[in-house]
GROMACS .gro file of C-alpha atoms in nm:
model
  440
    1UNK     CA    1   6.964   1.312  21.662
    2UNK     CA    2   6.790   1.663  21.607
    3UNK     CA    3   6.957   1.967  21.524
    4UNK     CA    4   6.876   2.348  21.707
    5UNK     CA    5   6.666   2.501  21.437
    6UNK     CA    6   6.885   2.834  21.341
    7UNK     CA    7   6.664   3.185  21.409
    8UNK     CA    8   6.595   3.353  21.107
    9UNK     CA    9   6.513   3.721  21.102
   10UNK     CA   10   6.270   3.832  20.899
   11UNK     CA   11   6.166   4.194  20.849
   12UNK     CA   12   5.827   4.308  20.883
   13UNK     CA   13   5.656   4.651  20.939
   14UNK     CA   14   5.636   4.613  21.255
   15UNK     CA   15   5.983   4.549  21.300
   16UNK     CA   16   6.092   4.840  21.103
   17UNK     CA   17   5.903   5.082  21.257
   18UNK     CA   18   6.027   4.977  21.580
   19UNK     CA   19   6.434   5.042  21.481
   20UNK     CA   20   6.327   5.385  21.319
   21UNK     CA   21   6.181   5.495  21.666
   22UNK     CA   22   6.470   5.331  21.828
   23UNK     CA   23   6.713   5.482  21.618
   24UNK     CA   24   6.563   5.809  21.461
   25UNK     CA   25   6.852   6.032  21.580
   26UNK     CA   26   7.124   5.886  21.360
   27UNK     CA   27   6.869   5.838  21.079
   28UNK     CA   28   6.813   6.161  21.040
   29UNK     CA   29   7.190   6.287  21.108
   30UNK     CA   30   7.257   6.002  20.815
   31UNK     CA   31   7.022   6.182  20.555
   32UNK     CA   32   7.150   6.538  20.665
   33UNK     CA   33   7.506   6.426  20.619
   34UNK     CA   34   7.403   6.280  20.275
   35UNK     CA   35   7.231   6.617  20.178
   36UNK     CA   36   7.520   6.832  20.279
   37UNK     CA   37   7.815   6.620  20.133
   38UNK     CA   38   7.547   6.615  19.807
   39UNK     CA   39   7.563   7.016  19.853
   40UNK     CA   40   7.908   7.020  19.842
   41UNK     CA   41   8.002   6.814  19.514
   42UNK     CA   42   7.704   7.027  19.332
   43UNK     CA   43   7.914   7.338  19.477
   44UNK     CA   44   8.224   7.233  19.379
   45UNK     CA   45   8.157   7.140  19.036
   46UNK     CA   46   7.984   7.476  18.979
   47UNK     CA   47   8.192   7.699  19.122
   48UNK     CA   48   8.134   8.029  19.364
   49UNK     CA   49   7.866   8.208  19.329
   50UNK     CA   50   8.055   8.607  19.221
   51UNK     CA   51   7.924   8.939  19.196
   52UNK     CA   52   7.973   9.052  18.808
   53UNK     CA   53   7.912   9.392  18.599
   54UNK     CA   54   7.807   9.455  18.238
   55UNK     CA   55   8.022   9.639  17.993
   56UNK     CA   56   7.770   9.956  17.929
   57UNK     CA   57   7.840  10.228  17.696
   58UNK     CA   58   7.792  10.576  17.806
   59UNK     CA   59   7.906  10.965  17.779
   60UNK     CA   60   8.262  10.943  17.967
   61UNK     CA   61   8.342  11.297  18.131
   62UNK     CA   62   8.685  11.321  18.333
   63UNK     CA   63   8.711  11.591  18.626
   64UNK     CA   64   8.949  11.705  18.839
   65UNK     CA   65   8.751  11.764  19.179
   66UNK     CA   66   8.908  12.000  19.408
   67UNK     CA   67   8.822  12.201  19.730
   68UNK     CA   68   8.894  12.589  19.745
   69UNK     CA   69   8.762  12.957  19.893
   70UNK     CA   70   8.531  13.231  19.726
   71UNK     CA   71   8.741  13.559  19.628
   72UNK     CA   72   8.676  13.855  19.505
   73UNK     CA   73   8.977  13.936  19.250
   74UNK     CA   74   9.105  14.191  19.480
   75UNK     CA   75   8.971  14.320  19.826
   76UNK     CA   76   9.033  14.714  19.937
   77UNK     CA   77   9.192  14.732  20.299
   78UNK     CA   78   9.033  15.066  20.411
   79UNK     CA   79   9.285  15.210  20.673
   80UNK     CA   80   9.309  15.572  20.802
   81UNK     CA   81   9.562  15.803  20.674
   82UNK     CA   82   9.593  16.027  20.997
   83UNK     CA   83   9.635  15.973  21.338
   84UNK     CA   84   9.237  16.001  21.507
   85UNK     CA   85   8.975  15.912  21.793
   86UNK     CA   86   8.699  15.712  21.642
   87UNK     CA   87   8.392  15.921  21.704
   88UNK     CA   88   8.189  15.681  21.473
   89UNK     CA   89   8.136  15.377  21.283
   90UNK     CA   90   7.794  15.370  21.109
   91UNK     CA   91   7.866  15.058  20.919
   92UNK     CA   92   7.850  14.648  21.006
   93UNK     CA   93   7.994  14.361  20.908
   94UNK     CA   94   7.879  14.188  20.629
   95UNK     CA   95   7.699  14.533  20.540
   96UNK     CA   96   7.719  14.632  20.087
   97UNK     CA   97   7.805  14.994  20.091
   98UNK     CA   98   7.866  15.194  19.789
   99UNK     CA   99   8.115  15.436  19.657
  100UNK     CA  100   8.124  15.730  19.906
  101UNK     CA  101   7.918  15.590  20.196
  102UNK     CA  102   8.056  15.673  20.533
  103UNK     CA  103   8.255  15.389  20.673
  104UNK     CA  104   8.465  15.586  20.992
  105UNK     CA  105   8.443  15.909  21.135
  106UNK     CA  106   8.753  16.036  21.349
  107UNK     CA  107   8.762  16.367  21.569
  108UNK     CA  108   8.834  16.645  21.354
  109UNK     CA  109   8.878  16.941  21.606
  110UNK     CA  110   9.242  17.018  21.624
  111UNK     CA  111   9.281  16.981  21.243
  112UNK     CA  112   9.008  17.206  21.189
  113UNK     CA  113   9.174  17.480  21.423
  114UNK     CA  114   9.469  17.362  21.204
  115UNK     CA  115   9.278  17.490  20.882
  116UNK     CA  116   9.180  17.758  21.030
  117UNK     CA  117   9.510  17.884  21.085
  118UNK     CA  118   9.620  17.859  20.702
  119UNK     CA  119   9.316  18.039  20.615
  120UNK     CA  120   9.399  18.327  20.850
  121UNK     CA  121   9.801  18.283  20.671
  122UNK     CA  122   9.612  18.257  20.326
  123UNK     CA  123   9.453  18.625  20.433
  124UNK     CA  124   9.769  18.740  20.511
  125UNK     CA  125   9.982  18.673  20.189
  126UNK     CA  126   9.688  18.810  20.024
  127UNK     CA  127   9.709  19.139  20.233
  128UNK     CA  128  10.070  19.186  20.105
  129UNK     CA  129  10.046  19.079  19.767
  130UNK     CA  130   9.793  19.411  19.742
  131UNK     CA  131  10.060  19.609  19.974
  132UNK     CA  132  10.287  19.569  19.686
  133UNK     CA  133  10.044  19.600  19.391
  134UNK     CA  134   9.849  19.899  19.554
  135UNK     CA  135  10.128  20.070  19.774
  136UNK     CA  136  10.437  19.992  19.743
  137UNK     CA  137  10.469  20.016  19.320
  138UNK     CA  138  10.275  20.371  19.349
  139UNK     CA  139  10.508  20.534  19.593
  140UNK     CA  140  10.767  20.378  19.400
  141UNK     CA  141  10.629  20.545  19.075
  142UNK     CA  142  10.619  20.913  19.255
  143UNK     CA  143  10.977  20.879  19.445
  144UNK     CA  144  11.115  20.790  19.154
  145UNK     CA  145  10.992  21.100  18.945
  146UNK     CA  146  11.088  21.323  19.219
  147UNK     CA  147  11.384  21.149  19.248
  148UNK     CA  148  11.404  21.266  18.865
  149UNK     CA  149  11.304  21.623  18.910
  150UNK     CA  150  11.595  21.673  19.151
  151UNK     CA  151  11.880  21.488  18.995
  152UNK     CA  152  11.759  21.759  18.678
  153UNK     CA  153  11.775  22.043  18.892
  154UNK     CA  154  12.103  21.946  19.032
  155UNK     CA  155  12.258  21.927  18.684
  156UNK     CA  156  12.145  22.230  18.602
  157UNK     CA  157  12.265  22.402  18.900
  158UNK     CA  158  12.585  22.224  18.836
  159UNK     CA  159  12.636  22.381  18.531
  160UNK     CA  160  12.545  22.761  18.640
  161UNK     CA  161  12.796  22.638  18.877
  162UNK     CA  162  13.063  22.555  18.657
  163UNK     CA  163  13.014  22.856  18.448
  164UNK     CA  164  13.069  23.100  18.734
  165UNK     CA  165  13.384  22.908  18.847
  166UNK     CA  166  13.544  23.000  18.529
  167UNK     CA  167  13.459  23.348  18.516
  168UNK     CA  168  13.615  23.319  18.844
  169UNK     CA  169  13.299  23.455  19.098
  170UNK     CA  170  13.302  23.150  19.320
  171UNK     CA  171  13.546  22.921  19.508
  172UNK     CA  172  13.678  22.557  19.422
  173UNK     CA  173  13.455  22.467  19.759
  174UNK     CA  174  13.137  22.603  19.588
  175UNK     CA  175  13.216  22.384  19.302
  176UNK     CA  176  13.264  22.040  19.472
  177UNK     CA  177  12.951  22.101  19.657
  178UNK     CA  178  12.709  22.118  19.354
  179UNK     CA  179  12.839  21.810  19.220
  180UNK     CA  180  12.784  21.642  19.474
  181UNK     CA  181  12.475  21.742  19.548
  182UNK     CA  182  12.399  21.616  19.143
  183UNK     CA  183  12.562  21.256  19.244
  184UNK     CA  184  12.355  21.250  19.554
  185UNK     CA  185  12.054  21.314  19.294
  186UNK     CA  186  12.127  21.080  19.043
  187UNK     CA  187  12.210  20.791  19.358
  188UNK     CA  188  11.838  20.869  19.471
  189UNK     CA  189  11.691  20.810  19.116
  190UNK     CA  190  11.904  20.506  19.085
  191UNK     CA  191  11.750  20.368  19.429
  192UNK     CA  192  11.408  20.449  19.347
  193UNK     CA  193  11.411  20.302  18.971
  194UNK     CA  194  11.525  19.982  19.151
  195UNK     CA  195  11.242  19.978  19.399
  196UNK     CA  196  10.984  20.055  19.129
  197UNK     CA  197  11.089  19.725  18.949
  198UNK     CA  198  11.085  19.538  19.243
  199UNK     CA  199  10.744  19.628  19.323
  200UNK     CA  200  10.598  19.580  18.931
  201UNK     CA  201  10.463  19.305  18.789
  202UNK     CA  202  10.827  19.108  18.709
  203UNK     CA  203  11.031  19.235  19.007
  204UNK     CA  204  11.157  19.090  19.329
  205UNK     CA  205  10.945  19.209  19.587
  206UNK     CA  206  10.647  19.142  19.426
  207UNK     CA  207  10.755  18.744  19.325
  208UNK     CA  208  10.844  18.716  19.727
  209UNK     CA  209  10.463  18.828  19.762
  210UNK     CA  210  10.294  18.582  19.523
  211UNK     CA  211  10.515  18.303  19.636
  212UNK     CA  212  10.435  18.354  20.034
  213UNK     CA  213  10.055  18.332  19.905
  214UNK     CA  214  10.139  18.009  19.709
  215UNK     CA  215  10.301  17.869  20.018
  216UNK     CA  216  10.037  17.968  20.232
  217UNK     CA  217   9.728  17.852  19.996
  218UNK     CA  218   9.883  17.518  19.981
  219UNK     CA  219   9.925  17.487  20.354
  220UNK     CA  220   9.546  17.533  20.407
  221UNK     CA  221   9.525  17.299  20.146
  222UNK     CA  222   9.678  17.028  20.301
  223UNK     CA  223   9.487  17.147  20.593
  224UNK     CA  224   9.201  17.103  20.456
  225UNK     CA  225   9.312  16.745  20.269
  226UNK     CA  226   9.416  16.622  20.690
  227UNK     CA  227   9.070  16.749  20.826
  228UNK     CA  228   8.923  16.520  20.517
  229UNK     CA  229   9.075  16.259  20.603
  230UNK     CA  230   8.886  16.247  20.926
  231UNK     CA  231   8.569  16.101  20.743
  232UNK     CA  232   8.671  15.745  20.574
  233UNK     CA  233   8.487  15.694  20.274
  234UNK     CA  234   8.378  15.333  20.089
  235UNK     CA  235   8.609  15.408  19.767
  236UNK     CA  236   8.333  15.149  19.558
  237UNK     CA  237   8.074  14.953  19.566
  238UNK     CA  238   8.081  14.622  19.778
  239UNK     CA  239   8.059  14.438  20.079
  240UNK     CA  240   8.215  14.456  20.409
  241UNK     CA  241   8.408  14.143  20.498
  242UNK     CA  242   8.566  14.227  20.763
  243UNK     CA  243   8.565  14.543  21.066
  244UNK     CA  244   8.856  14.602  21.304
  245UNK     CA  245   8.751  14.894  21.450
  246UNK     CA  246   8.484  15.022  21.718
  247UNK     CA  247   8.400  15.411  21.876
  248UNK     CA  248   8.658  15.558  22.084
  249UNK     CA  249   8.965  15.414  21.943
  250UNK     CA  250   9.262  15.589  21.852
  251UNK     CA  251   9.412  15.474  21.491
  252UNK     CA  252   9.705  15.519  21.340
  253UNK     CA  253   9.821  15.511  20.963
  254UNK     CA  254   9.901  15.213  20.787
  255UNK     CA  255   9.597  14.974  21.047
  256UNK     CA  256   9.404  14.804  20.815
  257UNK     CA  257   9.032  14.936  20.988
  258UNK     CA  258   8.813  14.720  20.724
  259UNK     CA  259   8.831  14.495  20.470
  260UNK     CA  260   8.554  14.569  20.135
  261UNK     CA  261   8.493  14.288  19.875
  262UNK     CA  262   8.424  14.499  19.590
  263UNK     CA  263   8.116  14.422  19.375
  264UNK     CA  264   8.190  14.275  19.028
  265UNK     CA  265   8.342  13.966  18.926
  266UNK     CA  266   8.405  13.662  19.107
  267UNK     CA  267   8.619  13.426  19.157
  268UNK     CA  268   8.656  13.057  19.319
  269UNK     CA  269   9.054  13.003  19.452
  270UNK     CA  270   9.132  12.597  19.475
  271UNK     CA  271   9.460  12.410  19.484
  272UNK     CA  272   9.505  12.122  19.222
  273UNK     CA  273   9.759  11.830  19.295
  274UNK     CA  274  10.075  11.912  19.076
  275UNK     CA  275  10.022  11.543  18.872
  276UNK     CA  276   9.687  11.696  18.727
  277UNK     CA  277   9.847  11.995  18.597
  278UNK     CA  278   9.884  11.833  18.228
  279UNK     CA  279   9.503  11.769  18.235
  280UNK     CA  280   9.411  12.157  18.288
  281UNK     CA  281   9.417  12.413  18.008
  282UNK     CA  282   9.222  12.756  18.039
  283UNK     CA  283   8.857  12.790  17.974
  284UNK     CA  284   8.819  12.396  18.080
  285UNK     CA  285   8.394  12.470  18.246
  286UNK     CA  286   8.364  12.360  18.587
  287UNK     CA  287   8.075  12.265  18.794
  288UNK     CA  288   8.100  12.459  19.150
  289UNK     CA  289   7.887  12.449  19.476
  290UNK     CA  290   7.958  12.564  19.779
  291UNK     CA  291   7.939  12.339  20.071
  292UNK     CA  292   7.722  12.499  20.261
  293UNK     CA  293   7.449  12.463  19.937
  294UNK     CA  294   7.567  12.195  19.855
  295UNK     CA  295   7.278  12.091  19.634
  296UNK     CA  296   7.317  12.462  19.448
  297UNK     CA  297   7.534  12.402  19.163
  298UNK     CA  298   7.690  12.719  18.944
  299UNK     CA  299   7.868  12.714  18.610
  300UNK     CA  300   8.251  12.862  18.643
  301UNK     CA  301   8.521  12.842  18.375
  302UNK     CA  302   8.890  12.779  18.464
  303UNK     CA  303   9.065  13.161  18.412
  304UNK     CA  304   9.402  13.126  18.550
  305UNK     CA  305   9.681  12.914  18.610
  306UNK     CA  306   9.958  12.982  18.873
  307UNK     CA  307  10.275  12.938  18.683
  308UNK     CA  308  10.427  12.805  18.961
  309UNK     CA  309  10.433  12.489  19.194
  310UNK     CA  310  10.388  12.569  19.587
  311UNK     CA  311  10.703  12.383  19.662
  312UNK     CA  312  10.541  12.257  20.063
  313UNK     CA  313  10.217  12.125  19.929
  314UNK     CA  314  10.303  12.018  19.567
  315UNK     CA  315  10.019  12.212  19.519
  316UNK     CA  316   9.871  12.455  19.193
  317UNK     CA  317   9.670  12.738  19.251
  318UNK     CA  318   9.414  12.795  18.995
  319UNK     CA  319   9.141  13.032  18.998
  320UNK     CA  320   8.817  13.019  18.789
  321UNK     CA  321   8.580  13.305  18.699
  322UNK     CA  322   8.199  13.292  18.775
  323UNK     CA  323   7.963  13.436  18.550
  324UNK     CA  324   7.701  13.446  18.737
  325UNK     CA  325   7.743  13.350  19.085
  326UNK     CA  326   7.440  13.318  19.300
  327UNK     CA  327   7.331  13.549  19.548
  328UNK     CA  328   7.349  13.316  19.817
  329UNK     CA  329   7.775  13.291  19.758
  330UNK     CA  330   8.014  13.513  19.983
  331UNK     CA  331   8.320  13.619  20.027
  332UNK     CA  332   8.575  13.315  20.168
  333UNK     CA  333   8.304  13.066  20.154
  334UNK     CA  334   8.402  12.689  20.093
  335UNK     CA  335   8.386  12.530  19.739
  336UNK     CA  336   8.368  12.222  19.588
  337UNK     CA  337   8.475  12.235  19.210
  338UNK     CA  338   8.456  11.961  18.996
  339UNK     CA  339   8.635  12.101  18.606
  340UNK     CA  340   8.565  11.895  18.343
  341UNK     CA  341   8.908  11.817  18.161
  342UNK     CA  342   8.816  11.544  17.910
  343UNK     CA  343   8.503  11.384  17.773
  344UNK     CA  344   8.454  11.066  17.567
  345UNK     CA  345   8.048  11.048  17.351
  346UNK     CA  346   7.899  10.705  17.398
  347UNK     CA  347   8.190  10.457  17.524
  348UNK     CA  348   8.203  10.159  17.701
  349UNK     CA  349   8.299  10.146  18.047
  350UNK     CA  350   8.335   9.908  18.340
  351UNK     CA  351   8.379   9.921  18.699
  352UNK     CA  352   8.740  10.047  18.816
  353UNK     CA  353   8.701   9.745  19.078
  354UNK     CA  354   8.673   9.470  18.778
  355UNK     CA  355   9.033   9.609  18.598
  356UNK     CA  356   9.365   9.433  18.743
  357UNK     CA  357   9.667   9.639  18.726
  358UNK     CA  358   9.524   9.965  18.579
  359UNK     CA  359   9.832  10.120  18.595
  360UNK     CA  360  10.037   9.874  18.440
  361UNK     CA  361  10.106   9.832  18.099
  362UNK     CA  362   9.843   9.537  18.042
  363UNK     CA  363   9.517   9.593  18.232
  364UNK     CA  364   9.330   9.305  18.263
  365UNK     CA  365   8.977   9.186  18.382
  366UNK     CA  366   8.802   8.816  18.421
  367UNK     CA  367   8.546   8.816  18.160
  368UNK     CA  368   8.214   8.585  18.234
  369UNK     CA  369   8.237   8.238  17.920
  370UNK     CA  370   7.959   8.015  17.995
  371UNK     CA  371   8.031   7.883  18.360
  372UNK     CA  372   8.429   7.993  18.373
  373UNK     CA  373   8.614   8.383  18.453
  374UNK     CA  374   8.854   8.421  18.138
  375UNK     CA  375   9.135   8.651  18.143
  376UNK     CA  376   9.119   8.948  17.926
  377UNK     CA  377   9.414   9.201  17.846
  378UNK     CA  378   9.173   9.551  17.786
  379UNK     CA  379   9.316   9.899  17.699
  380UNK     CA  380   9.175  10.159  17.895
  381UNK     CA  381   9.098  10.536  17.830
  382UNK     CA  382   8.952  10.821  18.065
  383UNK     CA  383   8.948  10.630  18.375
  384UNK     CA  384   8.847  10.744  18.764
  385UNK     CA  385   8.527  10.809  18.965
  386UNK     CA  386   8.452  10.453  18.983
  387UNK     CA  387   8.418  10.322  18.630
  388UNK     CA  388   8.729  10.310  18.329
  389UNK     CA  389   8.665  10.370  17.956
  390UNK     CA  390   8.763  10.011  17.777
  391UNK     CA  391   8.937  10.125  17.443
  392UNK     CA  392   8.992   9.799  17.358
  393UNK     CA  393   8.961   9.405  17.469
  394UNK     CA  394   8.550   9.403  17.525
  395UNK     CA  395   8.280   9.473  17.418
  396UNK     CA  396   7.934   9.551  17.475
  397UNK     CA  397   7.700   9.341  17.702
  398UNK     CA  398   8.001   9.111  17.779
  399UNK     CA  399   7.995   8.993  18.182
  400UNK     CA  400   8.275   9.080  18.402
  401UNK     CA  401   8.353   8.960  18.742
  402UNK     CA  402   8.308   9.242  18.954
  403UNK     CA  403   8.598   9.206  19.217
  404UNK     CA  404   8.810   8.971  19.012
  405UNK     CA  405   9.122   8.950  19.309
  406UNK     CA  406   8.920   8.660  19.498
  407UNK     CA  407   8.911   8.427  19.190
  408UNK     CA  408   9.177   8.304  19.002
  409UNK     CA  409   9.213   8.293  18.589
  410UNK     CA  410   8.956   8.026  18.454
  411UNK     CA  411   8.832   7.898  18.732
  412UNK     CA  412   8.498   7.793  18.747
  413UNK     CA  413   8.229   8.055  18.897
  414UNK     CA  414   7.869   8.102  18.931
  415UNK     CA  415   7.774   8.489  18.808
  416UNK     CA  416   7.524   8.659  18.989
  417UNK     CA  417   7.315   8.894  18.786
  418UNK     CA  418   7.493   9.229  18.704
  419UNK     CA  419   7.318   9.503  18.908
  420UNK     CA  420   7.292   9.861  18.767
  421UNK     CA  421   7.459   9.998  19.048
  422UNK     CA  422   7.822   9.762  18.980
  423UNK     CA  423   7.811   9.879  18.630
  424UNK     CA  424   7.751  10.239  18.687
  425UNK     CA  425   7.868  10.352  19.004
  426UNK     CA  426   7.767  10.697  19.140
  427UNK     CA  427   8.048  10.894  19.140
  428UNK     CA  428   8.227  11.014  19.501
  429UNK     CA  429   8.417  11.295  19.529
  430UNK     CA  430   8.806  11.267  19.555
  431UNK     CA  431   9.062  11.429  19.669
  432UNK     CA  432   9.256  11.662  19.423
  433UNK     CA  433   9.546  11.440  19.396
  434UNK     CA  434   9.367  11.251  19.151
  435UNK     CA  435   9.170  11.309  18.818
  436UNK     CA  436   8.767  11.140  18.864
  437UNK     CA  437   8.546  11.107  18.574
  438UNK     CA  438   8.176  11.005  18.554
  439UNK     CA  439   7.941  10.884  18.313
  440UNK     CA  440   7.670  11.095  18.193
   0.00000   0.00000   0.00000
């Protein structure tokens, strides 16, 4: 009895070819599959791939970067001192004047009729001061010595008088009319002495004179000082900030009519965030620009400290002198001002992003061993800007992770190369509520 022989298969080119064209989608999905799960392990055993910094050493130097005004230490409101029509106004805005130059000019006509007037008066006192000095004490003088002459001729007739009486050739009546007649005489001298003293050089009538002239030469003088006061002069050298006034206006004392930046020294205004106060200290140099040259930078050098705190802004004022400002600075322009509070010679530094709790009392950062991110308690110094002096904990050339948050403590990592710009970061400005430092 025969058996079914049993197929056998047996592989051959052929055959294979003919399954890979059958099945060449999943063979290929297979070997991608294999490749990517391959990927994966490799991955995993590795680690991430991390951005990392080198610890460089540099010049450290800390600043305080603030934001402030151009000022000129004081400014001169010019304002008139009389009540005026403008007539004219030969000066602009923006214009430099100097001392004297003609800044207002108001209508002058009724004060100069005014002047006039206390001239005339002026002419007048002076008219009877000489009365008194060429009239009056002359007649004086000659009344009185007639005055003289008769009260002596009355005493003499008196006694020729007296004599006959007692011999008894004339009446009691007789008598009492001759002295009276020497009373009456003497009374007249009396009254004319008086007047001559009051018309010489320490009496009465005379002082009344001199005084009335006084008055009236210091009435034209004020005359005079109003009518002045019509032309409104620059009272120094500078610039004109600011002009509030045009022709045909009427002003009054006490309107401020322009504002003059005086030439000289200047000054650049900013307010620093109370917490940076302990870093400042007069003559701290400053780097200034203004914003709109912002690529013109000036020396300055911190000159004053407002002793107080402005109590709304938690705000210091400080002010800082300029040398030699350039000529393209004005008044009330905008300012950036970066003082220079500390500096630290050759130190090394890392990345503010690559320190963990910087302002706790153990800073740490993941330093790169071999293929794993180690945790490393550092000390830090001047710190800000982008980058923090290490005091202690690294040293130099040693590999930090760069943004250390994303991996944990000892983890395995793959570091990519430290790029220049991760260890040395170009400094931004900051606001002036906190301290920034660069490296130089």
């Amino acid at each position: 009895m025969s058996r079914n022989p049993v197929p056998v298969l047996v592989s051959t080119p052929a055959v294979t070819a003919s399954f890979l064209r059958r099945h060449r989608g999943m063979v290929i999905a297979a070997v991608i599959g294999a490749a990517v799960l391959g990927g994966f392990g490799v991955r995993g055993w590795l680690g991430p791939e991390v951005a990392t910094a080198s610890v460089l050493r540099r010049d450290v130097v800390q600043t305080v970067v603030a934001s402030g005004h151009v000022e000129a230490p004081h400014r001169l409101d010019v304002g008139a001192q009389i009540t005026g029509t403008v007539l004219h106004v030969p000066v602009t805005e923006g214009q430099a004047v100097e001392a004297g130059d003609l800044l207002v000019e108001l209508d002058a006509a009724e004060l100069s009729a005014t002047g006039r007037q206390a001239d005339a008066a002026v002419g007048q006192a002076q008219a009877r001061l000489r009365h008194v000095q060429e009239v009056q004490a002359p007649v004086a003088a000659q009344t009185l010595r007639q005055a003289t002459a008769s009260l002596e001729r009355a005493r003499i007739a008196l006694a020729r008088t007296q004599e006959l009486f007692g011999k008894g050739f004339i009446s009691q009546a007789a008598l009492d009319d001759a002295r009276n007649t020497t009373e009456l005489a003497d009374a007249q001298m009396l009254t004319t002495r008086r007047q001559l003293e009051s018309a010489g050089s320490t009496g009465s009538d005379r002082a009344l004179a001199v005084a009335d002239l006084a008055a009236a030469r210091a009435t034209a003088q004020a005359a005079r000082a109003r009518t002045a006061y019509t032309a409104i002069h620059a009272p120094v050298d500078g610039t004109l900030i600011a002009r509030n006034v045009e022709v045909g206006d009427v002003v009054q004392p006490g309107r401020v009519l322009m504002t003059l930046s005086p030439h000289g020294r200047t000054q650049l205004v900013v307010q620093i965030d109370e917490k940076n106060l302990a870093l400042l200290a007069l003559g701290q140099s400053a780097l200034a620009s203004a914003d709109a040259y912002a690529d013109r930078r000036f020396d300055a050098v911190l000159a004053y400290i407002n002793p107080g705190v402005n109590a709304a802004t938690g705000a210091v004022e400080v002010k800082l002198d300029v040398g030699r400002p350039p000529a393209a600075l004005k008044q009330d322009m905008t300012v950036s001002v970066d003082i220079e509070v500390a500096r630290r010679p050759q130190v090394l530094i890392v990345p503010t992003a690559a320190v963990q709790d910087a302002e706790g009392a153990a800073p740490w950062v993941l330093r790169v061993e071999g293929r794993h991110a180690v945790r490393r308690t550092v000390r830090l110094g001047l710190r800000s800007g982008g980058v923090a002096e290490v005091a202690e904990g690294l040293g130099e050339g040693d590999v930090v992770v760069a943004a250390p948050g994303a991996l944990a403590p000892g983890a395995r990592m793959r570091a990519a190369p430290p790029a220049a710009s991760s260890a040395v970061p170009v400094p931004v400005p900051e606001p002036a509520s906190a301290p920034a430092s660069a490296p130089r």
